[in-house]
Each structure stands twice: as structure tokens, then as C-alpha cells.
Coordinates of C-alpha atoms and ligand atoms in Angstrom, one line a residue:
M119 CA 0.0 -0.1 0.0
I120 CA 0.9 3.5 -0.9
K121 CA 3.2 5.2 2.4
F122 CA 1.3 8.6 3.2
D123 CA 4.5 8.9 5.7
L124 CA 7.4 8.3 3.4
E125 CA 10.4 6.4 4.9
K126 CA 12.7 9.2 7.3
N127 CA 15.2 9.6 4.4
Q128 CA 12.5 9.9 2.2
R129 CA 11.3 13.2 3.9
K130 CA 14.6 14.6 4.8
I131 CA 15.9 14.8 1.0
L132 CA 12.6 16.8 0.4
F133 CA 12.2 18.7 3.4
E134 CA 15.6 20.6 1.4
Q135 CA 14.9 20.5 -1.6
V136 CA 11.6 22.5 0.0
I137 CA 13.3 24.2 2.5
N138 CA 16.3 25.3 -0.4
K139 CA 14.1 26.4 -2.8
I140 CA 11.9 28.4 0.1
D141 CA 14.5 30.3 1.0
S142 CA 16.0 30.7 -2.1
Y143 CA 12.8 32.8 -3.2
Y144 CA 12.7 34.1 0.7
S145 CA 16.1 35.9 0.5
N146 CA 15.7 36.7 -4.1
T147 CA 12.5 37.9 -3.5
K148 CA 13.9 41.4 -5.5
S149 CA 14.7 39.2 -8.2
Y150 CA 11.9 38.1 -9.5
P151 CA 8.8 40.4 -11.8
T152 CA 6.5 41.5 -10.1
T153 CA 4.0 40.9 -12.5
P154 CA 4.0 37.7 -14.3
S155 CA 2.7 37.4 -18.1
L156 CA -0.7 36.2 -17.7
E157 CA -1.1 33.9 -20.4
I158 CA -3.9 32.4 -19.6
N159 CA -2.9 28.8 -21.5
H160 CA 0.1 28.3 -21.0
I161 CA -1.1 28.7 -16.4
R162 CA -3.1 25.8 -18.0
D163 CA -1.4 24.3 -20.6
Y164 CA 1.4 24.3 -17.8
I165 CA -1.1 22.4 -15.0
N166 CA -2.0 19.8 -17.3
T167 CA 1.4 18.6 -18.0
Q168 CA 0.2 16.6 -14.9
N169 CA -1.1 13.5 -14.0
L170 CA -3.0 12.8 -11.3
Q171 CA -4.1 9.7 -11.4
T172 CA -1.3 7.7 -10.1
S173 CA 2.0 8.0 -8.0
V174 CA 4.7 10.3 -9.4
N175 CA 8.5 11.5 -7.9
Y176 CA 7.7 13.4 -5.4
K177 CA 10.8 15.5 -6.3
N178 CA 9.3 15.9 -10.0
A179 CA 5.3 17.1 -8.1
I180 CA 6.9 19.8 -6.4
N181 CA 9.1 21.4 -8.2
H182 CA 6.4 21.4 -10.5
V183 CA 4.7 23.2 -8.2
L184 CA 7.0 26.0 -6.6
N185 CA 8.2 26.3 -10.3
G186 CA 4.4 27.0 -10.9
L187 CA 3.9 29.7 -8.3
E188 CA 7.3 31.3 -9.2
N189 CA 6.8 32.0 -12.5
Y190 CA 2.7 31.3 -12.7
S191 CA 1.3 35.0 -9.3
V192 CA 2.4 38.3 -8.6
H193 CA 5.3 38.2 -6.4
T194 CA 3.2 39.7 -3.2
P195 CA 6.5 39.6 -0.8
H196 CA 8.8 42.0 -3.3
P197 CA 9.4 45.2 -1.5
K198 CA 8.2 46.6 -4.6
Y199 CA 5.2 45.6 -5.0
F200 CA 3.4 48.5 -3.8
G201 CA 0.4 47.5 -3.7
L202 CA -3.5 45.8 -1.6
F203 CA -3.3 45.0 1.8
N204 CA -0.5 41.4 1.3
P205 CA 2.1 41.1 3.0
R206 CA 5.1 39.4 2.5
A207 CA 4.5 36.5 5.6
N208 CA 6.7 37.5 8.2
F209 CA 10.0 34.8 9.1
S210 CA 7.9 33.0 11.9
G211 CA 4.9 32.6 10.5
I212 CA 5.8 30.5 7.8
L213 CA 7.0 28.3 10.6
A214 CA 3.8 28.6 12.8
D215 CA 2.5 27.6 9.4
L216 CA 4.6 24.7 8.8
I217 CA 4.4 24.1 12.4
T218 CA 0.5 24.2 12.4
A219 CA 0.0 21.3 9.3
T220 CA 2.3 18.6 11.1
Y221 CA 0.2 18.6 14.3
N222 CA -2.7 19.7 13.7
P223 CA -4.8 20.2 16.4
Q224 CA -8.8 20.5 16.2
L225 CA -9.8 23.6 18.1
A226 CA -13.0 22.9 17.6
A227 CA -13.3 22.0 21.5
W228 CA -11.2 22.9 24.0
S229 CA -10.4 19.3 25.4
H230 CA -8.8 18.7 21.8
A231 CA -6.9 21.7 21.4
P232 CA -6.7 23.0 25.8
F233 CA -2.8 24.5 24.7
A234 CA -3.6 26.5 21.0
V235 CA -7.2 27.3 22.5
E236 CA -5.7 28.9 25.4
V237 CA -3.2 30.9 23.4
E238 CA -5.2 32.4 21.2
A239 CA -7.8 33.3 24.1
K240 CA -4.2 35.3 25.9
L241 CA -4.0 37.4 22.3
I242 CA -7.8 37.4 21.8
K243 CA -7.2 39.4 24.9
E244 CA -3.8 41.2 24.2
F245 CA -6.1 42.4 20.7
G246 CA -8.6 43.3 22.9
E247 CA -6.3 45.9 25.1
K248 CA -4.8 47.1 22.7
F249 CA -7.5 48.7 21.2
G250 CA -8.5 50.1 24.2
Y251 CA -11.5 47.9 25.2
K252 CA -11.7 47.1 28.8
S253 CA -10.2 44.2 30.2
E254 CA -13.1 42.2 31.8
T255 CA -15.9 43.3 28.8
I256 CA -13.4 41.7 26.1
D257 CA -14.4 38.6 23.9
G258 CA -13.7 37.5 20.2
V259 CA -12.6 34.6 18.0
F260 CA -9.8 34.0 15.0
T261 CA -11.4 34.1 11.4
T262 CA -10.3 32.7 8.0
G263 CA -10.1 36.5 6.8
G264 CA -11.7 40.1 7.1
A265 CA -14.8 39.2 5.8
E266 CA -15.2 36.3 8.4
A267 CA -15.6 39.0 10.5
N268 CA -17.5 41.3 9.3
L269 CA -19.8 38.1 8.8
S270 CA -19.6 37.6 11.9
A271 CA -20.2 41.2 13.6
L272 CA -23.6 41.2 11.1
L273 CA -24.7 38.3 12.9
C274 CA -23.9 39.3 16.2
A275 CA -26.0 43.0 15.5
L276 CA -29.0 41.3 14.8
N277 CA -29.6 38.8 18.0
H278 CA -28.6 41.9 20.2
S279 CA -30.7 43.3 18.6
F280 CA -34.0 41.5 17.7
P281 CA -33.1 38.2 20.8
E282 CA -36.1 36.1 18.8
F283 CA -32.5 36.1 15.8
A284 CA -31.2 32.8 16.7
K285 CA -34.0 30.3 16.3
N286 CA -36.8 32.0 14.4
G287 CA -34.3 34.3 11.7
V288 CA -35.5 37.4 9.5
F289 CA -39.0 35.4 9.7
G290 CA -39.7 36.5 13.2
I291 CA -38.3 40.3 12.5
S292 CA -41.0 42.1 11.6
K293 CA -39.2 45.7 10.4
R294 CA -36.2 45.5 7.4
P295 CA -32.8 46.1 9.3
I296 CA -30.9 49.1 8.4
I297 CA -26.7 48.7 7.7
Y298 CA -25.1 52.0 6.8
C299 CA -21.9 51.9 5.9
S300 CA -19.2 54.3 3.7
E301 CA -18.9 54.3 0.0
Q302 CA -16.1 53.3 0.6
A303 CA -16.6 50.0 2.9
H304 CA -15.2 47.3 2.0
H305 CA -18.1 44.6 0.0
S306 CA -17.3 41.6 2.1
I307 CA -19.4 43.6 4.2
H308 CA -22.8 43.3 1.3
K309 CA -21.9 39.9 1.1
A310 CA -22.2 39.2 4.3
A311 CA -25.6 40.7 3.9
K312 CA -26.5 38.5 1.0
T313 CA -24.6 35.7 3.4
V314 CA -27.4 36.1 6.2
G315 CA -30.5 36.2 4.0
L316 CA -31.1 39.9 5.0
G317 CA -30.1 40.7 0.7
Y318 CA -27.7 44.0 0.3
S319 CA -30.3 46.0 -0.7
S320 CA -30.6 46.4 3.5
V321 CA -27.5 47.7 3.0
Q322 CA -27.1 51.6 2.6
S323 CA -24.3 52.6 1.4
I324 CA -23.4 56.2 2.6
S325 CA -21.8 59.7 0.4
N326 CA -18.8 60.9 1.5
D327 CA -17.9 63.5 2.4
E328 CA -14.5 65.8 0.9
G329 CA -12.2 64.1 3.1
L330 CA -13.6 60.0 1.5
K331 CA -14.8 59.7 5.6
I332 CA -18.3 59.2 5.4
D333 CA -20.6 62.4 5.4
L334 CA -22.2 61.8 8.9
K335 CA -25.3 64.4 8.1
K336 CA -26.2 62.1 5.2
L337 CA -25.7 59.0 7.2
R338 CA -28.6 60.8 9.9
N339 CA -30.3 61.9 7.9
Q340 CA -31.0 58.3 5.7
I341 CA -31.6 56.8 10.0
Q342 CA -34.4 59.6 10.3
E343 CA -35.9 58.4 7.2
D344 CA -36.3 54.7 7.2
I345 CA -37.1 55.0 11.5
A346 CA -39.5 57.2 9.2
S347 CA -40.0 54.2 6.8
N348 CA -40.5 52.0 9.8
N349 CA -38.0 50.2 8.8
F350 CA -35.0 49.1 11.6
P351 CA -31.7 51.3 11.7
T352 CA -29.4 47.9 13.3
M353 CA -25.7 49.0 12.7
I354 CA -23.4 51.1 11.7
I355 CA -20.0 50.4 10.3
G356 CA -17.0 52.1 9.9
T357 CA -14.0 51.7 8.3
A358 CA -10.6 52.2 9.9
G359 CA -8.2 52.6 6.7
T360 CA -10.3 52.7 3.6
T361 CA -9.6 50.1 1.3
G362 CA -9.1 52.5 -1.4
A363 CA -7.5 55.9 -0.4
G364 CA -6.8 54.5 3.3
T365 CA -9.7 57.1 4.9
I366 CA -10.6 56.8 8.8
D367 CA -13.7 57.3 9.4
D368 CA -14.9 59.6 12.4
L369 CA -14.9 57.1 14.8
V370 CA -16.0 59.4 18.1
A371 CA -18.7 60.8 16.2
L372 CA -19.5 57.7 14.7
R373 CA -20.4 57.0 18.2
T374 CA -23.1 59.5 19.4
I375 CA -24.7 58.5 16.4
A376 CA -24.9 55.1 16.3
D377 CA -26.2 55.8 20.2
E378 CA -28.4 58.2 20.1
F379 CA -30.3 55.7 17.5
G380 CA -29.6 52.6 19.5
L381 CA -27.3 51.0 16.9
W382 CA -25.1 48.1 17.7
F383 CA -21.4 50.0 16.1
H384 CA -18.4 47.7 14.1
V385 CA -15.8 49.1 13.0
D386 CA -13.6 47.1 9.9
A387 CA -9.8 47.7 10.6
A388 CA -9.3 45.4 8.7
Y389 CA -6.2 47.0 7.4
G390 CA -5.8 50.3 9.9
G391 CA -6.1 48.3 13.4
G392 CA -2.0 47.8 12.9
A393 CA -1.8 51.4 13.8
V394 CA -3.1 50.6 17.5
L395 CA 0.2 49.0 17.3
N396 CA 2.6 52.2 17.4
K397 CA 1.7 54.5 19.2
E398 CA 2.9 57.5 17.2
I399 CA -0.1 56.3 14.4
K400 CA -2.5 55.3 17.3
P401 CA -4.3 58.8 17.8
N402 CA -6.0 58.2 14.9
L403 CA -8.4 55.6 15.8
K404 CA -10.0 57.2 18.5
G405 CA -13.2 56.1 19.2
I406 CA -12.2 52.4 18.3
E407 CA -12.2 51.7 21.7
T408 CA -16.3 52.5 22.2
S409 CA -16.7 50.0 19.5
D410 CA -19.3 47.3 20.1
S411 CA -17.4 45.1 18.1
I412 CA -14.1 45.0 15.5
T413 CA -13.2 43.5 13.0
F414 CA -8.5 42.9 12.5
D415 CA -6.9 41.3 9.9
A416 CA -3.2 39.9 11.1
H417 CA -2.7 39.3 8.0
K418 CA -2.6 42.9 6.4
W419 CA 0.0 45.1 8.1
M420 CA 1.8 42.4 11.1
S421 CA 2.4 40.4 8.4
I422 CA 1.9 37.3 9.4
P423 CA 1.0 34.8 6.4
M424 CA -3.4 34.8 5.2
G425 CA -5.6 34.2 7.1
A426 CA -5.6 35.6 9.9
S427 CA -8.1 37.8 10.9
I428 CA -9.3 38.6 14.1
F429 CA -13.4 39.5 15.8
L430 CA -13.4 41.2 18.4
T431 CA -16.2 42.4 21.0
S432 CA -17.1 44.2 23.9
H433 CA -20.1 41.7 24.4
N434 CA -18.9 39.4 26.3
D435 CA -21.7 37.1 26.2
I436 CA -23.1 37.8 22.8
L437 CA -20.7 34.9 20.8
S438 CA -22.3 32.2 22.6
K439 CA -25.6 33.9 22.0
T440 CA -25.4 34.3 18.1
F441 CA -22.8 30.5 18.4
R442 CA -23.6 28.6 20.6
I443 CA -25.7 24.9 19.3
T444 CA -26.1 21.9 22.2
T445 CA -24.5 18.1 20.6
D446 CA -24.3 15.4 22.1
Y447 CA -21.0 14.1 20.7
M448 CA -18.7 16.3 21.1
P449 CA -16.5 16.1 24.6
K450 CA -17.5 17.4 27.5
E451 CA -14.8 16.7 30.1
A452 CA -14.7 20.7 29.4
N453 CA -17.3 21.6 30.8
S454 CA -17.1 22.1 35.1
L455 CA -14.5 24.5 33.8
N456 CA -14.8 28.1 32.8
I457 CA -13.9 28.1 29.7
I458 CA -14.6 28.9 26.2
E459 CA -15.9 25.6 23.1
P460 CA -15.0 27.8 19.7
F461 CA -17.6 25.5 18.3
S462 CA -19.4 27.8 20.4
H463 CA -18.1 30.9 19.5
S464 CA -17.4 30.5 15.9
I465 CA -18.8 30.2 12.6
Q466 CA -16.6 28.0 12.0
W467 CA -15.9 24.2 13.3
S468 CA -13.2 22.3 12.8
R469 CA -10.9 24.8 13.6
R470 CA -7.7 25.3 12.4
F471 CA -4.6 26.6 14.9
I472 CA -5.1 30.3 13.0
G473 CA -3.7 31.7 16.6
L474 CA -0.3 30.7 16.5
K475 CA 1.5 32.1 13.5
V476 CA 0.2 35.1 15.3
Y477 CA 1.7 34.1 18.6
L478 CA 5.0 33.1 17.2
S479 CA 5.8 36.6 15.7
L480 CA 4.9 38.3 19.6
L481 CA 7.7 35.2 20.7
F482 CA 9.9 36.4 18.1
F483 CA 9.6 40.0 17.6
G484 CA 7.3 41.2 20.9
W485 CA 4.7 44.1 20.3
D486 CA 8.0 45.8 20.9
G487 CA 9.3 44.8 17.4
Y488 CA 6.1 45.8 16.2
E489 CA 5.4 49.1 17.4
Q490 CA 9.3 49.8 14.7
I491 CA 7.9 48.1 12.1
I492 CA 4.4 50.0 11.9
G493 CA 6.1 53.3 12.4
H494 CA 8.9 52.3 9.8
Q495 CA 6.3 51.9 7.1
A496 CA 4.4 54.8 8.8
N497 CA 7.9 56.5 7.9
M498 CA 8.1 55.1 4.2
G499 CA 4.6 56.8 3.5
G500 CA 5.6 59.6 4.6
L501 CA 8.8 59.7 2.7
F502 CA 7.0 59.0 -0.9
R503 CA 5.0 62.0 -0.2
K504 CA 7.2 64.2 0.4
K505 CA 9.4 62.5 -2.3
L506 CA 6.8 62.6 -4.8
L507 CA 5.4 66.9 -4.3
K508 CA 9.2 67.1 -4.8
N509 CA 9.2 65.7 -8.4
N510 CA 5.8 66.9 -8.9
W511 CA 2.8 64.9 -8.6
N512 CA 0.0 65.3 -6.3
I513 CA -1.2 63.9 -4.0
K514 CA -5.3 63.4 -3.6
N515 CA -6.0 61.4 -0.3
E516 CA -5.4 61.8 3.4
T517 CA -4.5 59.6 6.4
P518 CA -1.8 58.3 8.5
L519 CA -1.7 55.1 7.0
P520 CA 1.6 54.4 4.5
I521 CA -1.9 55.0 1.8
I522 CA -0.3 57.4 -1.6
C523 CA -3.2 57.8 -4.9
F524 CA -1.5 60.9 -6.5
T525 CA -1.4 61.9 -9.7
D526 CA -0.3 64.3 -12.4
D527 CA -3.0 67.6 -13.1
S528 CA -0.9 69.3 -15.1
I529 CA -2.0 66.2 -17.3
V530 CA -5.3 67.1 -19.6
N531 CA -6.6 63.5 -20.3
N532 CA -6.1 61.7 -16.4
K533 CA -7.6 58.5 -17.4
Q534 CA -5.6 57.5 -20.5
F535 CA -2.4 59.1 -19.1
S536 CA -3.4 57.2 -15.6
Q537 CA -3.6 53.5 -18.0
K538 CA -0.7 54.5 -20.2
L539 CA 1.1 55.1 -17.9
L540 CA -0.4 51.8 -15.3
D541 CA 0.4 49.7 -18.2
A542 CA 3.9 50.6 -19.5
I543 CA 4.7 50.0 -15.5
L544 CA 3.7 46.6 -14.9
K545 CA 4.8 45.2 -17.9
K546 CA 8.3 46.3 -17.5
G547 CA 7.7 43.7 -13.7
K548 CA 9.6 46.1 -11.7
S549 CA 7.1 47.9 -10.0
W550 CA 3.3 46.8 -8.8
L551 CA 1.5 49.3 -8.2
S552 CA -2.6 50.4 -9.1
T553 CA -4.9 52.8 -9.9
Y554 CA -8.7 54.7 -7.3
P555 CA -10.7 56.3 -9.1
I556 CA -10.9 60.3 -6.3
G557 CA -13.8 61.8 -8.8
S558 CA -13.0 62.6 -11.5
L559 CA -9.3 60.9 -11.3
N560 CA -8.3 57.8 -12.2
T561 CA -5.2 58.3 -9.4
F562 CA -2.2 56.4 -8.5
R563 CA -2.8 54.2 -5.5
V564 CA 1.1 53.2 -3.9
C565 CA 0.6 51.1 -0.2
I566 CA 3.5 50.0 2.1
T567 CA 3.0 47.2 2.4
N568 CA 6.1 44.7 2.8
Y569 CA 8.5 45.5 5.6
N570 CA 11.6 45.4 3.6
T571 CA 10.4 48.6 1.4
S572 CA 13.1 51.1 2.3
E573 CA 14.2 54.9 0.6
K574 CA 15.5 52.7 -2.0
E575 CA 12.8 50.9 -3.9
L576 CA 10.8 54.4 -3.1
D577 CA 13.5 56.4 -5.3
E578 CA 13.6 53.2 -7.8
L579 CA 9.6 53.9 -7.9
I580 CA 9.3 58.1 -9.0
E581 CA 11.9 57.3 -11.1
E582 CA 9.9 54.8 -13.1
L583 CA 7.0 57.3 -12.5
N584 CA 8.9 60.1 -13.9
E585 CA 11.0 58.3 -16.8
Q586 CA 7.2 57.0 -17.8
R587 CA 5.4 60.4 -17.1
K588 CA 7.9 61.7 -19.3
L589 CA 7.6 59.1 -22.5
Y590 CA 3.5 60.2 -21.3
L591 CA 4.1 63.6 -23.0
N592 CA 6.9 62.5 -25.5
N593 CA 4.1 60.8 -27.9
I594 CA 1.1 63.2 -26.9
Ligands
PLP1125 C1 -9.4 42.9 2.8 C2 -10.5 44.2 4.8 C3 -11.5 43.5 4.0 C4 -11.5 41.8 4.0 O1 -10.8 41.2 4.4 P1 -9.5 39.3 3.8 O2 -9.4 39.3 5.6 O3 -9.8 40.1 2.3 O4 -11.3 38.7 3.5 C5 -13.0 44.1 4.2 N1 -12.0 44.9 4.9 C6 -11.8 46.1 4.6 C7 -11.5 47.6 5.2 C8 -10.2 45.2 4.4 O5 -9.6 45.9 3.5

């Protein structure tokens, strides 16, 4: 019979093969082009060279996978990947994923993995405190990503507002729940509304003020209008670090409005939540400590490999109200102890030890290490803004986070200009950036998402931008 464990010497050889190759990738990431050529037929042909029916040579199988990833991925761990919030994974996070896969602890029930569950519980407490929650009120759970965390938030808000929701769902409520967020909020909110059966038209996307923050006056008017039409305003979601322009809603004012009308106040800090780990930029998240719940993606600014997100709440009874179910087949040993059963606290049942990569990162580098890294990235953002201005680029967003949206105001056909320049830069494969529409402009969007990005990479990018601008102006 086939041997799933392989032999000890085979394992040694394959471990070495993988480690040599991934370490070479990790050490030399900068020598890869940021962008692959996306010839879909090449990729499919490459995959189809393999036959899944029978066993193949293991070394070849590994080479097939690693070469596939190296040739056909955007290299998000590259220090010139100035893209979405996809970090380079810090080394301890990589080790943690290997360890988790090997021990494969089952985090559904406390009694199966008490060390792992207690580690996650300790982390939830510490993160809650970092965000300013009162220690005794903190609860939360690790999730696969921000989308699951936002879905958990919506479910908690519904169970908070409608005590019978867990039992009767939407059939037990006579008024339509309404969720408020800004137009710049993440679309996982709409997805959550679809998933819970409310439908995405239950989400009121409020337009933004000049600063791309949720317009507070329009929000208040909309809530009053919804009450007048016999709907049930249920939840306000503030974004701390929008995906596009990195803006932070006025969280203090949102809390006040939520209190005025009795709404659940959730803060989607999937990316920007990292700011609480650095004392200089933390004040920009003022008000987050008053929220009812928070989404925070450790797999963004904390440079933890995907997927690792945290859902936090300051209502320590709401997760079990929302997710508890009783079963006969789950182990009962833990019943008498003062513990939380993760399966009664989460959308997931069988759960991976997501928290280990966060725990090991903190053991390796500490909160002090994050203070430095987050500060470094924020500083690189500031430095890049200065360099842009010096080189006659115009900045179009305002945020303390290292996300910069810019263009050249003197160029008449802005849309054509940004598209041509973007295409040219991506084609060269030295840097990866994107565009983001602000008002009538299609701006370039640069995010310092990699802890290894230094002034050198910023200068190289500025040079590329200047060179392409010059070529564009010479050709029109
Ligand atoms: C990334 C992001 C999400 C979605 O999180 P995932 O981890 O990708 O599921 C939600 N909200 C905001 C503001 C984000 O930046």
C-alpha cells in the first residue's frame, strides 16, 4: 500500500529540496519580476502536464508546484509590490504554518487542544486591550479573514437587536434591519448581508464628504428616513483604513450617532487596525475603543501569512448567543471548567490553529517589534509623499496610513494617462501598483505593504514614474 508518511530519508530529502528552494525565493524575492505574464493558456497547459491518477516522482511534483507559483503569481512578497494589503510573510509566520499543519490540532473543542485554545484566548485579550477595550468585557475569535469577521459582526448585531434571531432568523422580525457604511467601505459587508439572508439592499452605502470619510449629516438623515419608513436601523460600520484611499471615518462621531439611535457600532479595521500597535499613529483611531465590535486582519499589516483575522467584541455574551449550539457528540470534559468552547463561538467548526502564527510572531519580535515595523512603514509612506511632491506629482488622499493616491494635475487626459502609465510599469515588472478613482480622477495608488520596502525602492519607483510620464508627454 502507498505510504502517506514516506520513509524517513525520503522526508529528509524532500524537506531539504523545499527549504532550499523557498529560502532562495525568500532571500532573492527582489530578483523576480513583480508581475507574471498572464497567458491563461500557458498556465492551463502547464497544469495539464500532470496526471493525477497515479503517484509520480515526488521531487518532480514539488518542482512542478514551486515553479508554477514562481512563474504564475504576482509576487506580493516583493519589496516593490506597492499593492493591496498583501504582505510579505514574516519568517516566524512561515514556521508557524508548518508546525500547525504537522500537529494539526483540532480547535473546535477546548479539550482536544487546550494549549492552542488558551493561546488564542490570551491573544484575544491582548488585542482587545491594544484596541482599548476594558479587560473584563473583551471577547473574540480568530477567523479566516476580514470577510468572516465582518459576517460575524453582522450576526452579532442582529442577535443583539433581535433576541429571537438565533431561533427564528429573519422570519421572526417584522421590520427590515438596515446596515450603514460608507461608499468606500469594503464589499464583504454587502456579501455578509447576502449571506445572512437580509439581501444587499439592506446595506445603505452613505456617500462621503470631501475627505472621503462617511458623511455624518447624510448618515443621520438616512437613519431618520429609514425609521420613518418603518425599517429598523441596526448597525453602523465605520472603516478605519479604507481599501482604496486608506481614510479613517470619524469613529467618535459614529459612536455618538449609534448611541442616539441605539445601533450596534462595528469598526472594520482590517488593515488600519495595525495603527494601534504604534503609539505615534494610534491616536488616529480614536473612538475605536468605544465600538461594539472590531474586524482586524493580522494577515495584513502584521505581516502574518494568510489567513489570520480577528473578530473582537466588547459584549462578552454575544458570541455564544450568536453561535452556541448543543450537541451530543462533542466532548464534554471541559464543561465544568471556566473555558470557552470555540465551536460555540465561531462560524467555523473544525478549526485550524490560526492564532499560532500570530503568537509565534509576538514571541519572536514582541509588541515592541511591531511598534518598529508599523512605524517604519508609516514613515516610508510619509517619505514617499514628500518625494512625490518634489517631483511634481499631486496627492489626492489624506491619511496617516502609508497609502498614497496621486496623479499629475497638469496632464489633460487623466484617464488615458493613468492607464498608459500603469500598463507600462506593470509590463516592465519592476514594480506593482494600481489605480483608484477619486472624484473624476483615476489616481495611482501606492501602499507600503512590505516591511522590507526602504527608501531605495521608493526612489526606484519615483524614477519609473517620472520616466513613464516623460515618455507619455513626448508621445502625445
Ligand atoms: C481586506 C479587507 C476586508 C476583507 O478581509 P479579508 O481578510 O480579505 O477577508 C474587509 N474590510 C477591509 C477594510 C479590508 O481592507
